[in-house]
PDB file of C-alpha atoms in Angstrom:
ATOM      1  CA  MET A   4     230.871 159.283 258.320  1.00 92.00           C
ATOM      2  CA  GLN A   5     229.384 162.731 258.740  1.00 95.00           C
ATOM      3  CA  THR A   6     229.038 164.723 255.541  1.00 97.00           C
ATOM      4  CA  PHE A   7     228.651 168.487 255.537  1.00 97.00           C
ATOM      5  CA  ALA A   8     227.640 170.282 252.343  1.00 96.00           C
ATOM      6  CA  THR A   9     229.423 173.554 253.172  1.00 92.00           C
ATOM      7  CA  LEU A  10     231.823 175.112 255.627  1.00 93.00           C
ATOM      8  CA  ALA A  11     228.870 176.976 257.120  1.00 93.00           C
ATOM      9  CA  ASP A  12     227.161 173.644 257.834  1.00 95.00           C
ATOM     10  CA  PHE A  13     230.371 172.304 259.352  1.00 95.00           C
ATOM     11  CA  SER A  14     230.891 175.429 261.477  1.00 95.00           C
ATOM     12  CA  ALA A  15     227.315 175.201 262.775  1.00 96.00           C
ATOM     13  CA  HIS A  16     228.243 171.794 264.213  1.00 96.00           C
ATOM     14  CA  ALA A  17     230.621 173.420 266.754  1.00 96.00           C
ATOM     15  CA  GLY A  18     230.512 171.866 270.200  1.00 96.00           C
ATOM     16  CA  GLN A  19     229.287 168.533 268.893  1.00 97.00           C
ATOM     17  CA  SER A  20     230.738 165.127 268.162  1.00 97.00           C
ATOM     18  CA  LEU A  21     231.921 164.465 264.634  1.00 98.00           C
ATOM     19  CA  GLY A  22     231.982 160.715 265.255  1.00 97.00           C
ATOM     20  CA  GLU A  23     234.580 157.989 265.387  1.00 98.00           C
ATOM     21  CA  SER A  24     236.759 156.114 262.918  1.00 98.00           C
ATOM     22  CA  GLU A  25     237.096 152.401 262.420  1.00 98.00           C
ATOM     23  CA  TYR A  26     239.842 150.623 264.353  1.00 98.00           C
ATOM     24  CA  MET A  27     243.157 150.108 262.578  1.00 98.00           C
ATOM     25  CA  THR A  28     245.952 147.804 263.685  1.00 98.00           C
ATOM     26  CA  VAL A  29     249.385 149.267 264.372  1.00 98.00           C
ATOM     27  CA  THR A  30     252.039 146.878 263.057  1.00 98.00           C
ATOM     28  CA  GLN A  31     255.748 146.521 263.751  1.00 98.00           C
ATOM     29  CA  GLU A  32     256.351 147.345 260.078  1.00 98.00           C
ATOM     30  CA  MET A  33     254.559 150.694 260.525  1.00 98.00           C
ATOM     31  CA  VAL A  34     256.684 151.434 263.591  1.00 98.00           C
ATOM     32  CA  GLN A  35     259.874 150.506 261.724  1.00 98.00           C
ATOM     33  CA  LYS A  36     259.006 152.745 258.766  1.00 98.00           C
ATOM     34  CA  PHE A  37     258.158 155.620 261.119  1.00 97.00           C
ATOM     35  CA  ALA A  38     261.532 155.183 262.843  1.00 98.00           C
ATOM     36  CA  GLU A  39     263.274 155.299 259.475  1.00 98.00           C
ATOM     37  CA  ALA A  40     261.367 158.414 258.436  1.00 97.00           C
ATOM     38  CA  THR A  41     262.022 160.288 261.691  1.00 97.00           C
ATOM     39  CA  GLY A  42     265.338 158.897 262.916  1.00 96.00           C
ATOM     40  CA  ASP A  43     263.752 157.849 266.225  1.00 96.00           C
ATOM     41  CA  TYR A  44     265.301 154.425 266.822  1.00 96.00           C
ATOM     42  CA  GLN A  45     264.618 153.957 270.540  1.00 96.00           C
ATOM     43  CA  TRP A  46     264.602 150.306 271.554  1.00 97.00           C
ATOM     44  CA  ILE A  47     261.130 150.606 273.115  1.00 96.00           C
ATOM     45  CA  HIS A  48     259.796 150.873 269.561  1.00 97.00           C
ATOM     46  CA  LEU A  49     262.060 148.511 267.630  1.00 97.00           C
ATOM     47  CA  ASP A  50     263.794 145.868 269.753  1.00 96.00           C
ATOM     48  CA  GLU A  51     261.128 143.250 270.382  1.00 95.00           C
ATOM     49  CA  GLU A  52     263.353 141.030 272.566  1.00 96.00           C
ATOM     50  CA  LYS A  53     264.562 143.887 274.761  1.00 96.00           C
ATOM     51  CA  ALA A  54     261.003 145.213 275.048  1.00 96.00           C
ATOM     52  CA  LYS A  55     259.782 141.784 276.208  1.00 95.00           C
ATOM     53  CA  GLN A  56     262.461 141.778 278.875  1.00 96.00           C
ATOM     54  CA  PHE A  57     262.578 145.397 280.062  1.00 96.00           C
ATOM     55  CA  SER A  58     259.503 147.295 278.924  1.00 94.00           C
ATOM     56  CA  PRO A  59     256.586 147.711 281.321  1.00 94.00           C
ATOM     57  CA  TYR A  60     254.381 146.952 278.294  1.00 93.00           C
ATOM     58  CA  GLY A  61     256.015 143.584 277.582  1.00 94.00           C
ATOM     59  CA  LYS A  62     256.361 144.407 273.889  1.00 96.00           C
ATOM     60  CA  THR A  63     257.303 147.209 271.543  1.00 98.00           C
ATOM     61  CA  ILE A  64     255.100 150.278 271.387  1.00 98.00           C
ATOM     62  CA  ALA A  65     254.304 152.799 268.671  1.00 98.00           C
ATOM     63  CA  HIS A  66     255.957 156.205 268.762  1.00 98.00           C
ATOM     64  CA  GLY A  67     253.605 158.800 270.218  1.00 97.00           C
ATOM     65  CA  PHE A  68     254.013 160.913 267.110  1.00 97.00           C
ATOM     66  CA  LEU A  69     253.195 157.906 264.926  1.00 98.00           C
ATOM     67  CA  THR A  70     249.868 157.660 266.746  1.00 98.00           C
ATOM     68  CA  LEU A  71     249.275 161.376 266.227  1.00 97.00           C
ATOM     69  CA  SER A  72     250.258 161.108 262.551  1.00 97.00           C
ATOM     70  CA  LEU A  73     247.310 158.759 261.995  1.00 97.00           C
ATOM     71  CA  ALA A  74     244.980 161.757 262.461  1.00 97.00           C
ATOM     72  CA  PRO A  75     244.531 162.628 258.751  1.00 95.00           C
ATOM     73  CA  LYS A  76     243.700 159.034 257.803  1.00 96.00           C
ATOM     74  CA  LEU A  77     241.324 158.510 260.699  1.00 97.00           C
ATOM     75  CA  MET A  78     239.727 161.945 260.376  1.00 96.00           C
ATOM     76  CA  ALA A  79     238.969 161.194 256.711  1.00 95.00           C
ATOM     77  CA  GLU A  80     236.865 158.277 257.963  1.00 97.00           C
ATOM     78  CA  ILE A  81     234.956 160.521 260.374  1.00 98.00           C
ATOM     79  CA  TYR A  82     233.840 163.538 258.343  1.00 97.00           C
ATOM     80  CA  LYS A  83     233.873 165.205 254.955  1.00 96.00           C
ATOM     81  CA  ILE A  84     233.027 168.755 253.860  1.00 96.00           C
ATOM     82  CA  GLU A  85     231.831 168.549 250.263  1.00 96.00           C
ATOM     83  CA  SER A  86     232.471 172.193 249.336  1.00 94.00           C
ATOM     84  CA  VAL A  87     236.093 172.228 250.533  1.00 94.00           C
ATOM     85  CA  LYS A  88     238.667 172.543 247.767  1.00 92.00           C
ATOM     86  CA  MET A  89     241.687 172.591 250.084  1.00 92.00           C
ATOM     87  CA  GLY A  90     242.464 171.855 253.689  1.00 92.00           C
ATOM     88  CA  ILE A  91     245.785 172.299 255.479  1.00 92.00           C
ATOM     89  CA  ASN A  92     247.179 171.572 258.916  1.00 93.00           C
ATOM     90  CA  TYR A  93     247.557 174.787 260.903  1.00 92.00           C
ATOM     91  CA  GLY A  94     248.888 173.412 264.178  1.00 94.00           C
ATOM     92  CA  ALA A  95     247.805 172.192 267.564  1.00 96.00           C
ATOM     93  CA  ASN A  96     246.740 173.860 270.780  1.00 94.00           C
ATOM     94  CA  LYS A  97     247.495 170.888 272.967  1.00 94.00           C
ATOM     95  CA  ILE A  98     248.831 167.365 272.549  1.00 97.00           C
ATOM     96  CA  ARG A  99     249.096 164.819 275.331  1.00 98.00           C
ATOM     97  CA  PHE A 100     250.379 161.256 275.012  1.00 97.00           C
ATOM     98  CA  THR A 101     248.437 159.665 277.857  1.00 97.00           C
ATOM     99  CA  GLY A 102     249.001 155.974 277.160  1.00 96.00           C
ATOM    100  CA  ALA A 103     250.975 153.533 275.066  1.00 97.00           C
ATOM    101  CA  VAL A 104     249.950 151.851 271.829  1.00 98.00           C
ATOM    102  CA  PRO A 105     251.435 148.347 271.979  1.00 97.00           C
ATOM    103  CA  VAL A 106     252.374 146.976 268.573  1.00 98.00           C
ATOM    104  CA  GLY A 107     249.606 144.706 267.321  1.00 97.00           C
ATOM    105  CA  SER A 108     246.867 146.672 269.045  1.00 97.00           C
ATOM    106  CA  SER A 109     244.104 148.540 267.265  1.00 98.00           C
ATOM    107  CA  VAL A 110     243.530 152.285 267.457  1.00 98.00           C
ATOM    108  CA  ARG A 111     240.567 154.459 266.553  1.00 98.00           C
ATOM    109  CA  MET A 112     239.921 158.162 266.828  1.00 98.00           C
ATOM    110  CA  LYS A 113     236.923 160.015 268.214  1.00 98.00           C
ATOM    111  CA  ALA A 114     236.566 163.644 267.190  1.00 98.00           C
ATOM    112  CA  TRP A 115     234.612 166.691 268.385  1.00 98.00           C
ATOM    113  CA  LEU A 116     234.409 170.031 266.653  1.00 98.00           C
ATOM    114  CA  HIS A 117     235.507 172.343 269.434  1.00 96.00           C
ATOM    115  CA  HIS A 118     234.931 175.516 267.400  1.00 94.00           C
ATOM    116  CA  ALA A 119     235.272 176.968 263.907  1.00 95.00           C
ATOM    117  CA  GLU A 120     235.829 180.580 262.884  1.00 92.00           C
ATOM    118  CA  THR A 121     236.036 182.458 259.610  1.00 88.00           C
ATOM    119  CA  THR A 122     239.525 183.599 258.622  1.00 84.00           C
ATOM    120  CA  ASN A 123     240.727 186.256 256.136  1.00 74.00           C
ATOM    121  CA  PRO A 124     237.222 187.517 255.294  1.00 61.00           C
ATOM    122  CA  ASN A 125     238.468 190.691 253.548  1.00 62.00           C
ATOM    123  CA  GLU A 126     241.252 189.241 251.406  1.00 64.00           C
ATOM    124  CA  GLY A 127     239.192 187.149 249.024  1.00 63.00           C
ATOM    125  CA  THR A 128     240.500 183.907 250.510  1.00 68.00           C
ATOM    126  CA  ALA A 129     237.957 183.410 253.256  1.00 73.00           C
ATOM    127  CA  GLY A 130     238.125 180.072 254.916  1.00 88.00           C
ATOM    128  CA  VAL A 131     237.474 178.434 258.235  1.00 94.00           C
ATOM    129  CA  ARG A 132     239.943 177.690 261.013  1.00 94.00           C
ATOM    130  CA  ALA A 133     238.615 174.649 262.870  1.00 97.00           C
ATOM    131  CA  VAL A 134     239.769 173.234 266.180  1.00 97.00           C
ATOM    132  CA  VAL A 135     238.981 169.535 266.480  1.00 98.00           C
ATOM    133  CA  GLU A 136     239.553 167.598 269.678  1.00 98.00           C
ATOM    134  CA  CYS A 137     240.864 164.148 268.788  1.00 98.00           C
ATOM    135  CA  VAL A 138     240.991 161.226 271.190  1.00 98.00           C
ATOM    136  CA  PHE A 139     242.964 158.173 270.085  1.00 98.00           C
ATOM    137  CA  GLU A 140     241.601 155.065 271.777  1.00 98.00           C
ATOM    138  CA  VAL A 141     243.277 151.677 271.993  1.00 98.00           C
ATOM    139  CA  GLU A 142     240.882 148.754 271.723  1.00 97.00           C
ATOM    140  CA  GLY A 143     240.510 147.062 275.115  1.00 95.00           C
ATOM    141  CA  GLN A 144     242.090 149.920 277.093  1.00 95.00           C
ATOM    142  CA  THR A 145     240.143 152.448 279.136  1.00 95.00           C
ATOM    143  CA  LYS A 146     242.819 155.169 278.987  1.00 96.00           C
ATOM    144  CA  PRO A 147     243.307 156.888 275.616  1.00 98.00           C
ATOM    145  CA  ALA A 148     246.737 156.862 273.969  1.00 98.00           C
ATOM    146  CA  CYS A 149     246.625 160.468 272.826  1.00 98.00           C
ATOM    147  CA  ILE A 150     244.419 163.522 273.195  1.00 98.00           C
ATOM    148  CA  ALA A 151     245.053 166.420 270.849  1.00 98.00           C
ATOM    149  CA  GLU A 152     243.415 169.687 269.844  1.00 98.00           C
ATOM    150  CA  LEU A 153     244.286 169.901 266.158  1.00 97.00           C
ATOM    151  CA  ILE A 154     243.759 173.014 264.058  1.00 96.00           C
ATOM    152  CA  SER A 155     242.974 172.912 260.350  1.00 95.00           C
ATOM    153  CA  LEU A 156     242.306 175.586 257.740  1.00 94.00           C
ATOM    154  CA  PHE A 157     239.640 174.832 255.138  1.00 94.00           C
ATOM    155  CA  PHE A 158     238.921 176.763 251.955  1.00 92.00           C
ATOM    156  CA  GLU A 159     235.972 176.540 249.565  1.00 87.00           C
TER     157      GLU A 159
END
């Protein structure tokens, strides 16, 4: 875990690796709950027998957006900015789902601080808009499952 005392320290880290999370296992229960939360009930995610028979993966796979939704949890394992009182998701520049996450496999995230810039400097709510490149790796696979440029706003 990288720890930064201030947003200035964090911003100075632009262009560098922030590190990587621990691996976490994606379970069928997680996939089921995600389907219930989003209404995405495709058989490739939920029907284990049909997936064994027809899927090129031989088993069910996690939703791409489930993989992406692990970003906050995994990012919290990678870095912390001690002075930040609030952080919010701002959006994404680019998201690509480049591989599958078979249920039962383990995923980790590697992150790089692409860049960080001061926002709203004249309104008394100055913060930092940070673009972090996130690569979601599946243990034992060479191709990542997801690559995303995620944007966050941080305020001290």
